[in-house]
mmCIF file of C-alpha atoms in Angstrom:
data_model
loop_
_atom_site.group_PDB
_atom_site.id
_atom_site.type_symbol
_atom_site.label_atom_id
_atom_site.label_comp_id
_atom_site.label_asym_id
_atom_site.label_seq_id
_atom_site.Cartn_x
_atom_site.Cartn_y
_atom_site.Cartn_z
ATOM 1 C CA UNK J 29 0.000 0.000 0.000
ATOM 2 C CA UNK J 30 1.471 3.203 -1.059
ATOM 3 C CA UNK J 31 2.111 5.938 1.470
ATOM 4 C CA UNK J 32 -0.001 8.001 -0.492
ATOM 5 C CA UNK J 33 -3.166 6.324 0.405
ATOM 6 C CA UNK J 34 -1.933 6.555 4.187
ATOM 7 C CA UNK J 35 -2.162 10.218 3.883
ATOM 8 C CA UNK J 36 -5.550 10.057 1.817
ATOM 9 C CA UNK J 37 -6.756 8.216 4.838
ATOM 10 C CA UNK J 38 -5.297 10.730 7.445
ATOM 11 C CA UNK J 39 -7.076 13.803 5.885
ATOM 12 C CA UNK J 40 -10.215 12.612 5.014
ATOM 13 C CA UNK J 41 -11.240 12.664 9.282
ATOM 14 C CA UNK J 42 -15.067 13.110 8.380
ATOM 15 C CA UNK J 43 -15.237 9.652 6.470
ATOM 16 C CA UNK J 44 -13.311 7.718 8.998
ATOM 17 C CA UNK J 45 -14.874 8.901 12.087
ATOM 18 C CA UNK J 46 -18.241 8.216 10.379
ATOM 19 C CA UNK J 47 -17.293 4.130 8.908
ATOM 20 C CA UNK J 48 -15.478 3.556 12.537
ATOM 21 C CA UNK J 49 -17.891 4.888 15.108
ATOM 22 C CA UNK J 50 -19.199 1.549 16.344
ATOM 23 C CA UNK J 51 -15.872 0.012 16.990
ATOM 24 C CA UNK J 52 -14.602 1.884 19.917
ATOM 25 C CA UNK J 53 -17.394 1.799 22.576
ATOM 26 C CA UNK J 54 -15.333 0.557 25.224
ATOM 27 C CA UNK J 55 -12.046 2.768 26.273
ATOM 28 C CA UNK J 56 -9.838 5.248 26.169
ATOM 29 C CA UNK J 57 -10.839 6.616 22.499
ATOM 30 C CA UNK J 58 -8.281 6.082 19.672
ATOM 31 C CA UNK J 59 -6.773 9.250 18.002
ATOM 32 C CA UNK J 60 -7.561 10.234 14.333
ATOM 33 C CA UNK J 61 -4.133 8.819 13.186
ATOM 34 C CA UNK J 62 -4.617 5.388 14.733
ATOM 35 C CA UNK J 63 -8.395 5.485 13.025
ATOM 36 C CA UNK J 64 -6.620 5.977 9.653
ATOM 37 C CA UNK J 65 -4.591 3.276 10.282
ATOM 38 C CA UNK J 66 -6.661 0.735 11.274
ATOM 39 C CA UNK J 67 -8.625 1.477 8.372
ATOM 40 C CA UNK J 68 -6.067 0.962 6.104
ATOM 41 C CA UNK J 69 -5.105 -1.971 7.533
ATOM 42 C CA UNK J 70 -8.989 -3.200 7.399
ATOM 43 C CA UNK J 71 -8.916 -1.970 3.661
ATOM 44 C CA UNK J 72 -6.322 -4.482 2.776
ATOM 45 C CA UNK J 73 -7.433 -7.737 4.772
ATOM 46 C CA UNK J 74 -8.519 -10.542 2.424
ATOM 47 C CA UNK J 75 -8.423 -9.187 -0.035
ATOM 48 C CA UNK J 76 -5.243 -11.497 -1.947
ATOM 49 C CA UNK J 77 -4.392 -15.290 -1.509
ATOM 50 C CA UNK J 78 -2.255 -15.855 1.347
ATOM 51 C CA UNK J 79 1.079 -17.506 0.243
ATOM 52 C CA UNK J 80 4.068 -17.540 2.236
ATOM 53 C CA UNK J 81 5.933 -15.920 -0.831
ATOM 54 C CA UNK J 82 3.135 -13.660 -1.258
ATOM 55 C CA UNK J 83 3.743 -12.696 3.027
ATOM 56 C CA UNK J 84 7.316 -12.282 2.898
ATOM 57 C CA UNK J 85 6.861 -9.360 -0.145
ATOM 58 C CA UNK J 86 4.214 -8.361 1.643
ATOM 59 C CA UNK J 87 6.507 -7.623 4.525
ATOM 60 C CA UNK J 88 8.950 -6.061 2.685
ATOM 61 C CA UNK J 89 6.321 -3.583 0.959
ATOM 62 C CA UNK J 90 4.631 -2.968 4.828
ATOM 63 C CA UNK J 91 8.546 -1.766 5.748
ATOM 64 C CA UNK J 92 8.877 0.029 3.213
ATOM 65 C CA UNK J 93 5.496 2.098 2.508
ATOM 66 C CA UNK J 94 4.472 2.149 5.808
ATOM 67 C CA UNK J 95 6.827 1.408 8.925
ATOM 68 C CA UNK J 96 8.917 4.706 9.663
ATOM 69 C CA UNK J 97 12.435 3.497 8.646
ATOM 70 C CA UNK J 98 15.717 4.716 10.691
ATOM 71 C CA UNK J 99 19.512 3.925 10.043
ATOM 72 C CA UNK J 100 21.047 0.544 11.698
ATOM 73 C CA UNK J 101 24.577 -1.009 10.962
ATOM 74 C CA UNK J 102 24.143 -4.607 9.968
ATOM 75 C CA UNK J 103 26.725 -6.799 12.326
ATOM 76 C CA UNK J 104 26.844 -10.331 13.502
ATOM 77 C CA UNK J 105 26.413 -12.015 16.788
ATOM 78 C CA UNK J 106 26.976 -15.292 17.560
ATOM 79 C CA UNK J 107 26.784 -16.339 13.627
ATOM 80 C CA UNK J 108 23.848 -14.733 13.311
ATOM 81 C CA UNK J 109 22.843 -11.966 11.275
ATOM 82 C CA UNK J 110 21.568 -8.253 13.014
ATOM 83 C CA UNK J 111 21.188 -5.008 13.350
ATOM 84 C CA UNK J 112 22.531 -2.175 15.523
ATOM 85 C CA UNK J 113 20.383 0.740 16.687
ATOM 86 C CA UNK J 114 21.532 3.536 18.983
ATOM 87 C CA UNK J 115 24.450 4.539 20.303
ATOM 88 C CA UNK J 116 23.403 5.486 23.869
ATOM 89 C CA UNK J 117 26.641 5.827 26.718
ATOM 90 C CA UNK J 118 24.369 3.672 28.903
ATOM 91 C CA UNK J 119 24.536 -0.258 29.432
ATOM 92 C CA UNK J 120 21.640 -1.281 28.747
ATOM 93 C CA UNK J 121 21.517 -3.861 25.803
ATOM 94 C CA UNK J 122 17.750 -4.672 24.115
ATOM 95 C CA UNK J 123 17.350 -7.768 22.145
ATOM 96 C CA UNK J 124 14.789 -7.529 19.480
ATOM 97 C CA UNK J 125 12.899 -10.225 17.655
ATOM 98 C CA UNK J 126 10.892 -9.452 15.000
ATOM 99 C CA UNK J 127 7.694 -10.549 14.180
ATOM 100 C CA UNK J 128 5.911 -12.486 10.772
ATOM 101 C CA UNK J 129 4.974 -15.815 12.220
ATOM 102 C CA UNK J 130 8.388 -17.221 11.864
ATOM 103 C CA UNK J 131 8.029 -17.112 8.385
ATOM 104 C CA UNK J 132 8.637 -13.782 7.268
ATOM 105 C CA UNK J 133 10.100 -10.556 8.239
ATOM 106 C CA UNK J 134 14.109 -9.175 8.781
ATOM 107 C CA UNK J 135 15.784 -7.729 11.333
ATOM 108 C CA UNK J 136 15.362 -3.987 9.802
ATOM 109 C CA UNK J 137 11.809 -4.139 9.548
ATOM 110 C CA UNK J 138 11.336 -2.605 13.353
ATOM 111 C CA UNK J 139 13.749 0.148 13.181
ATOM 112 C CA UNK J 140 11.508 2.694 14.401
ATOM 113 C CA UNK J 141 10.563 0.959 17.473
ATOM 114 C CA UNK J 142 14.426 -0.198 17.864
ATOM 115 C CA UNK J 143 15.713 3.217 17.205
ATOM 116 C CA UNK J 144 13.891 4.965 19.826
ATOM 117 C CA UNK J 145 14.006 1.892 22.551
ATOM 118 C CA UNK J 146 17.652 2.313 22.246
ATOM 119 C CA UNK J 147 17.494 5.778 22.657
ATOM 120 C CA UNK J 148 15.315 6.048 25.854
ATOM 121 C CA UNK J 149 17.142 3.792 27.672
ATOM 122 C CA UNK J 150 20.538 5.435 26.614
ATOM 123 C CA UNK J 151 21.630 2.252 25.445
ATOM 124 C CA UNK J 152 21.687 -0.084 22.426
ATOM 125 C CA UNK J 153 18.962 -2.586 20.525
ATOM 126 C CA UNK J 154 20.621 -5.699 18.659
ATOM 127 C CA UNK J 155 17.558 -6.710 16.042
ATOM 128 C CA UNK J 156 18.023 -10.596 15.472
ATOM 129 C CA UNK J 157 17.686 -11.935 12.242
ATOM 130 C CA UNK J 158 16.408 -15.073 12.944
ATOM 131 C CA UNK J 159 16.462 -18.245 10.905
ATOM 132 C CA UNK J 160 12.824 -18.585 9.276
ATOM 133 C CA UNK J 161 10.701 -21.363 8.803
ATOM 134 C CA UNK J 162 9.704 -23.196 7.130
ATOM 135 C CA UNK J 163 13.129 -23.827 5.314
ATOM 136 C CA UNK J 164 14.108 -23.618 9.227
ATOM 137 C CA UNK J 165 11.186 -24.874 11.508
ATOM 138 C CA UNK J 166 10.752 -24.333 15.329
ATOM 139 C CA UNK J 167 12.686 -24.169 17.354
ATOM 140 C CA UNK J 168 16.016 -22.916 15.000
ATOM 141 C CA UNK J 169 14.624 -18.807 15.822
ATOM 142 C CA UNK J 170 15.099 -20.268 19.530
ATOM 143 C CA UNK J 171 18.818 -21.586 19.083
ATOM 144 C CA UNK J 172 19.915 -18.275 16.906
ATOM 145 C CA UNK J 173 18.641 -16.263 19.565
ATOM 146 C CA UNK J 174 20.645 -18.011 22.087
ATOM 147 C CA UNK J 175 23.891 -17.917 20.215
ATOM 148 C CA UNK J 176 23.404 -14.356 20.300
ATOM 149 C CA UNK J 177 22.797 -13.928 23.492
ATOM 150 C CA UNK J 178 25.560 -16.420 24.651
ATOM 151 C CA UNK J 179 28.249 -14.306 22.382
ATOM 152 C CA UNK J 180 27.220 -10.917 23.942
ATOM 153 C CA UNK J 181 27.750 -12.480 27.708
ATOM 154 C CA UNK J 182 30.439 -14.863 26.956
ATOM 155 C CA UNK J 183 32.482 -12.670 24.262
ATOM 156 C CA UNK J 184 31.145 -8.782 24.572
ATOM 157 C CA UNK J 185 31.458 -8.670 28.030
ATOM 158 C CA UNK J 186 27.697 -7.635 28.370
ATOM 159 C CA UNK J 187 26.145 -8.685 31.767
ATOM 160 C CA UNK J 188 23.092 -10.353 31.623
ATOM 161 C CA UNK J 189 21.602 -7.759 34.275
ATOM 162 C CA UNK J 190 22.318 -5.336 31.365
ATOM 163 C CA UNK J 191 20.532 -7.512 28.638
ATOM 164 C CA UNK J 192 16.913 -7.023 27.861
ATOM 165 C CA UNK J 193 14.744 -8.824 25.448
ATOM 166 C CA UNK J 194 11.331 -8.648 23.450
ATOM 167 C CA UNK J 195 9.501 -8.357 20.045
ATOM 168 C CA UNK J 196 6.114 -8.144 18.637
ATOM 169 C CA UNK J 197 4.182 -10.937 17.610
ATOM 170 C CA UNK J 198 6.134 -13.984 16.601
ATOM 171 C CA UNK J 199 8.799 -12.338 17.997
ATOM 172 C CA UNK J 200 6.726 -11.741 21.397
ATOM 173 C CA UNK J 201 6.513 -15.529 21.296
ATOM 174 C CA UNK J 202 10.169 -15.854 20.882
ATOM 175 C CA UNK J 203 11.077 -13.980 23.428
ATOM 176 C CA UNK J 204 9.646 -16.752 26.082
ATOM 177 C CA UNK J 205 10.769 -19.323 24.211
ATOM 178 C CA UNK J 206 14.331 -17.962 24.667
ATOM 179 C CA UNK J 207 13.364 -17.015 28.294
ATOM 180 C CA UNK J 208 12.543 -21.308 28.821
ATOM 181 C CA UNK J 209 15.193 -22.441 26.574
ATOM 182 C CA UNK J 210 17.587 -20.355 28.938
ATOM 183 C CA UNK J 211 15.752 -21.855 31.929
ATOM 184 C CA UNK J 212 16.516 -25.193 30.545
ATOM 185 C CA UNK J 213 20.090 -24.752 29.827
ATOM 186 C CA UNK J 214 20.493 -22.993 33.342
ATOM 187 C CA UNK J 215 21.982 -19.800 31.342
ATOM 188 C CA UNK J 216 21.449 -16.568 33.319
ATOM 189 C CA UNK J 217 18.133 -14.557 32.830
ATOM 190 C CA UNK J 218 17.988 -11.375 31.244
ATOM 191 C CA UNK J 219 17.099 -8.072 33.256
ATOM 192 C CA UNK J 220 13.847 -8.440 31.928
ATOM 193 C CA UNK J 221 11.296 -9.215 29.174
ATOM 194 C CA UNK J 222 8.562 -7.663 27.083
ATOM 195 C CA UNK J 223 6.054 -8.978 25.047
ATOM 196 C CA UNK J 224 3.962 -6.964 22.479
ATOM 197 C CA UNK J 225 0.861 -8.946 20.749
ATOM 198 C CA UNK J 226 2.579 -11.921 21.570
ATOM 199 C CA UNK J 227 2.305 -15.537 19.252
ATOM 200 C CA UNK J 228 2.663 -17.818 22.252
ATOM 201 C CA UNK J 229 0.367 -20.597 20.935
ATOM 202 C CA UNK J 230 1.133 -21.363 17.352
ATOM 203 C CA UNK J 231 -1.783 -24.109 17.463
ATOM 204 C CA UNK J 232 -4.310 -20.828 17.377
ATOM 205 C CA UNK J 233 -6.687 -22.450 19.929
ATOM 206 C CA UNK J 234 -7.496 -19.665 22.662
ATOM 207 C CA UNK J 235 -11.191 -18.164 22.399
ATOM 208 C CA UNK J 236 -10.252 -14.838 20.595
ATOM 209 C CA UNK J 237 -9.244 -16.038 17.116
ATOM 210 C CA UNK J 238 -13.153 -17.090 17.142
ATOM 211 C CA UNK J 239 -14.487 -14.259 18.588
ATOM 212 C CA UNK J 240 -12.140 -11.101 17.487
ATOM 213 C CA UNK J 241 -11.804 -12.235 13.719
ATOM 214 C CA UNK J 242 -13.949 -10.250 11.917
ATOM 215 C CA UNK J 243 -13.161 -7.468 14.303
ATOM 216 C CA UNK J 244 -9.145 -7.771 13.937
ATOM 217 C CA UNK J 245 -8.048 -5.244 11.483
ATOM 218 C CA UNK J 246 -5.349 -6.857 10.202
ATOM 219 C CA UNK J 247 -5.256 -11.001 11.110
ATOM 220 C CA UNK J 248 -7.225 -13.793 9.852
ATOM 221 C CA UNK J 249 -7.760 -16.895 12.051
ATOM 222 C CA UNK J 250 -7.367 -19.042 8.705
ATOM 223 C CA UNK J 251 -3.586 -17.503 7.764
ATOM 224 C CA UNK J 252 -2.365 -17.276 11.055
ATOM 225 C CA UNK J 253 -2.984 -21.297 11.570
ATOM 226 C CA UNK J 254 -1.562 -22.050 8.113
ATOM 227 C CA UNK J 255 1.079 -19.816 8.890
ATOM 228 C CA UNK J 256 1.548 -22.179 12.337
ATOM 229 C CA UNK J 257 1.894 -24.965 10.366
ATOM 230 C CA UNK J 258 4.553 -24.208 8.691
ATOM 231 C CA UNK J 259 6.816 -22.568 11.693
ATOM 232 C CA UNK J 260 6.344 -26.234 12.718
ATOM 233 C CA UNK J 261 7.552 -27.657 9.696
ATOM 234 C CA UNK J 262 4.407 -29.311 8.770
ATOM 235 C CA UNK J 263 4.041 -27.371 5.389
ATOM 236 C CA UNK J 264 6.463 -25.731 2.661
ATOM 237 C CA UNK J 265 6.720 -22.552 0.800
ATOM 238 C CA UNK J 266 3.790 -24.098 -1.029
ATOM 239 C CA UNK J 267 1.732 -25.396 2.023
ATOM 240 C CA UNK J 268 2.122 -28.991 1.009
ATOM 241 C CA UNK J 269 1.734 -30.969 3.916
ATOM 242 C CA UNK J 270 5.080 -32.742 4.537
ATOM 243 C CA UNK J 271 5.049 -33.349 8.330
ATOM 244 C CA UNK J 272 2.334 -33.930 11.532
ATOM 245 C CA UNK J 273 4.526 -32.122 14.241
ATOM 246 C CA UNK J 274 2.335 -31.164 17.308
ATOM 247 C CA UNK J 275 1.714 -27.466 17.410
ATOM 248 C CA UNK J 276 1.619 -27.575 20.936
ATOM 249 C CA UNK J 277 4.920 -29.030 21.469
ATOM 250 C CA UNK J 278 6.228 -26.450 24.097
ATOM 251 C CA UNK J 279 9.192 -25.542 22.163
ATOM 252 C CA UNK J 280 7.012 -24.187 19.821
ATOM 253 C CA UNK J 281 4.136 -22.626 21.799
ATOM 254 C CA UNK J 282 5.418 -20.856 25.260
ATOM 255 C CA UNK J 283 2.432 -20.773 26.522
ATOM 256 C CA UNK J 284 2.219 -24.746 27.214
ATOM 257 C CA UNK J 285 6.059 -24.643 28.496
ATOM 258 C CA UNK J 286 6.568 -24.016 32.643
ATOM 259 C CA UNK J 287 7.332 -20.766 33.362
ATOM 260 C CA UNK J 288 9.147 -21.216 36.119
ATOM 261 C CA UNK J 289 12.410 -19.256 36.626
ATOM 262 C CA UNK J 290 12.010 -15.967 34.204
ATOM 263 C CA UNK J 291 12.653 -13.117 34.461
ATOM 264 C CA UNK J 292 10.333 -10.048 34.888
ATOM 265 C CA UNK J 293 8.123 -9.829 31.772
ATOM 266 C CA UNK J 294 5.918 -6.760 30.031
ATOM 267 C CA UNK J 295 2.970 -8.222 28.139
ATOM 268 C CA UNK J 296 1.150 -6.332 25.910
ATOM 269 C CA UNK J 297 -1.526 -6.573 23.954
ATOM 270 C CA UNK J 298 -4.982 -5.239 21.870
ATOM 271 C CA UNK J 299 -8.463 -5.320 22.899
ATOM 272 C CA UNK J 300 -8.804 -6.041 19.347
ATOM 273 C CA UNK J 301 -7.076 -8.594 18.194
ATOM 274 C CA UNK J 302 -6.923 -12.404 17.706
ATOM 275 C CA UNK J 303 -3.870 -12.901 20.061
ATOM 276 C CA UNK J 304 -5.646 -11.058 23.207
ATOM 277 C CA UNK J 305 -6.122 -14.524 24.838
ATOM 278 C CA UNK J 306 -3.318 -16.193 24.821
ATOM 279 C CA UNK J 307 -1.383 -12.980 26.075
ATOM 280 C CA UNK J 308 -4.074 -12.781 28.746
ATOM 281 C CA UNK J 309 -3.365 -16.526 29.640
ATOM 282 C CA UNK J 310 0.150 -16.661 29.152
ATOM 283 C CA UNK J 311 0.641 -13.572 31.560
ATOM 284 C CA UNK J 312 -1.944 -15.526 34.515
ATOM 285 C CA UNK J 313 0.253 -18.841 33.967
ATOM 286 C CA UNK J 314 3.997 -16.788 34.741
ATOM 287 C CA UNK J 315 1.974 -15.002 37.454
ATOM 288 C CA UNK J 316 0.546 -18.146 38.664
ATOM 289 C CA UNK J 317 4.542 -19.734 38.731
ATOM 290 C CA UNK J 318 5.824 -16.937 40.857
ATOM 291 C CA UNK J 319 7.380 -14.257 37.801
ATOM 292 C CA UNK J 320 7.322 -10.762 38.114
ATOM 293 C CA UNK J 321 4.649 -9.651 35.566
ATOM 294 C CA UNK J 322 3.081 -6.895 34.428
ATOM 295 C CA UNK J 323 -0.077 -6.862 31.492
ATOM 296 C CA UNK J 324 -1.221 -3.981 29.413
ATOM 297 C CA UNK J 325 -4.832 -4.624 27.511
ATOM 298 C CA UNK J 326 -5.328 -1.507 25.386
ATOM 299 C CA UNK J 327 -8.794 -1.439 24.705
ATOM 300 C CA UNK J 328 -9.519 -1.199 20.900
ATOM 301 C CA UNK J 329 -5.948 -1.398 19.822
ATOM 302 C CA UNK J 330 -4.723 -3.364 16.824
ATOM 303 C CA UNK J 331 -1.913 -6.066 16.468
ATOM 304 C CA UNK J 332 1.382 -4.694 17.482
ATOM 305 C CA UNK J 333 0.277 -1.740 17.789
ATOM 306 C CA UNK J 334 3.253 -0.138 19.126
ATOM 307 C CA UNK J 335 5.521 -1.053 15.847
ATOM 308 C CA UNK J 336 4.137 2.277 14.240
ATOM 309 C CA UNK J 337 5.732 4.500 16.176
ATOM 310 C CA UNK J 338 6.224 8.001 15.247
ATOM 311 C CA UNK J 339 2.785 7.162 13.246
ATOM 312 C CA UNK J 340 0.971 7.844 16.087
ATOM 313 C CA UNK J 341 0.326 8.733 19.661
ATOM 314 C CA UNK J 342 -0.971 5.091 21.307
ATOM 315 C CA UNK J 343 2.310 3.403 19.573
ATOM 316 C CA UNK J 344 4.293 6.327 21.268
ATOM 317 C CA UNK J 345 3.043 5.501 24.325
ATOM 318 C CA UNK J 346 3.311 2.320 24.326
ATOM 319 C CA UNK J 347 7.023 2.208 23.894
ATOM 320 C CA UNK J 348 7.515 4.714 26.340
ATOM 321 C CA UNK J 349 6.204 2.404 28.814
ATOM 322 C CA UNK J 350 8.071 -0.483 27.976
ATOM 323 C CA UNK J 351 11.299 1.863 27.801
ATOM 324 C CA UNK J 352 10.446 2.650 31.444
ATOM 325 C CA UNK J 353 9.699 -0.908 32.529
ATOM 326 C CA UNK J 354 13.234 -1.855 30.643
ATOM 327 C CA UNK J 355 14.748 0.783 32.926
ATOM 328 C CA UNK J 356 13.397 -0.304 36.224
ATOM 329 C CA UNK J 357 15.264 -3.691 35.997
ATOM 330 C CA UNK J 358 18.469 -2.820 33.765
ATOM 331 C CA UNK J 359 21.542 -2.479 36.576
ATOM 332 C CA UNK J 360 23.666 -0.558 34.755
ATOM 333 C CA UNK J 361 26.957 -1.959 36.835
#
């Protein structure tokens, strides 16, 4: 979608306020420029086939028509592609994971949000790019992630008290499956953890992607599932089935791993979209095993919502609170 159309959308306040006025009965109201957003992201729903080719130029084109873009210097960590934002004198380190459901996406598609979490903790954000399924199923995103995190303690001399982690969607779900996997391996925790729109359940079976699909402006219940399947391995670039892994394997889906032994985590999530469940019942279940948690539900609020920062004011927000939950647990020693 152009940028063009964005601003068509922005200007045209009348039309928008008139096709969205049933939608946000409950809440904090939304400003104009998240209402022009969400309908272009309601305008474009559907409307092709999904294909897992088809998503990953998709992805591209959503980076670069629509995601505000900033400058990052492309290094490796642990073998493992990223990207460098910020060059704050502070400590703190952010680990970024993308989103796309594992099968899409790159590390420089979330420089805005990267950028300016790197700059309000005075610190640095590594993005990771992650191997992708389904050329690289489950749990590969899991192992790159750790190599990277193993280099910077092990080789960079970062402490882990100055390590953060977190990502939107997918990469939500990443981040507790690196959280577990480090549990597992008894590695050191991070400072802390954040979770925005988070995929913990790639088996799509909480309430919401029932009873928030035709109000989700930008998922379908239908895509997202095939789009599990093949993070699991179960079907290729052309959604032949080729395998019967179990979706709910736990190093696939966090939220059916313990949860014992993390670190504080940030969830975050829409009122209005298909992953509000799972985020609800994966931040009750780290509660429930004795992690320090925190949950934000913003009513009426799209899928990772806070990716479109500098587009407007909730996304803004949003990052500014994670930034200050980041800061409350970073040591800086």
């Amino acid at each position: 979608m152009a940028a063009r159309q964005i601003v068509n959308l922005i200007v045209n306040w009348n039309w928008l306020t008139a096709s969205n006025k049933a939608d946000w009965i409950v809440g904090k109201p939304p400003s104009w420029r998240y209402l022009a957003m969400d309908k272009l992201m309601r305008s474009g729903k559907g409307k092709t086939k999904h294909t897992l080719r088809g998503q990953r130029t998709l992805m591209v084109d959503f980076k670069n028509n629509i995601l505000v873009q900033k400058p990052g210097t492309a290094c490796t960590l642990g073998g493992v592609p990223c990207h460098k934002y910020g060059n704050g004198t502070g400590k703190g380190v952010v680990l970024y994971f993308h989103g796309g459901c594992y099968v899409s996406g790159e590390a420089d598609c979330v420089s805005a949000i990267c950028t300016t979490l790197a700059n309000q903790i005075n610190g640095t954000t590594y993005s990771v790019d992650y191997r992708l399924a389904p050329e690289h199923p489950l749990p590969a995103a899991t192992a790159d992630v750790i190599s990277v995190y193993k280099d910077l303690i092990e080789n960079q001399s970062v402490d882990p008290s100055n390590i953060t982690c977190g990502g939107e969607s997918a990469g939500g779900g990443l981040a507790l499956l690196f959280l577990q996997e480090l549990h597992r391996q008894g590695l050191p925790q991070p400072a802390a953890a954040f979770t925005i729109s988070g995929w913990f359940d790639i088996s799509c079976s909480t309430d919401s992607y029932d009873t928030l699909n035709e109000r989700d402006p930008m998922l379908i219940k239908q895509s997202i599932k095939d789009n599990g399947e093949a993070a699991a391995g179960n079907r290729n670039l052309d959604f032949e089935k080729i395998a019967s892994n179990d979706l709910k394997d736990p190093l696939m889906s966090g939220l059916f791993a313990p949860m014992t032994g993390l670190c504080p985590i940030f969830f975050l999530v829409g009122g209005a979209e298909l992953m509000k469940d799972e985020t609800i019942q994966a931040h009750q279940k780290a509660t429930d095993a004795g992690v320090t948690t925190k949950l934000m539900m913003r009513e009426n609020m799209m899928h990772v919502w806070p990716i479109f920062v500098d587009w407007f004011p909730e996304a803004n927000e949003a990052v500014s609170d994670i930034a200050t939950f980041l800061k409350e647990h970073i040591k800086e020693e």
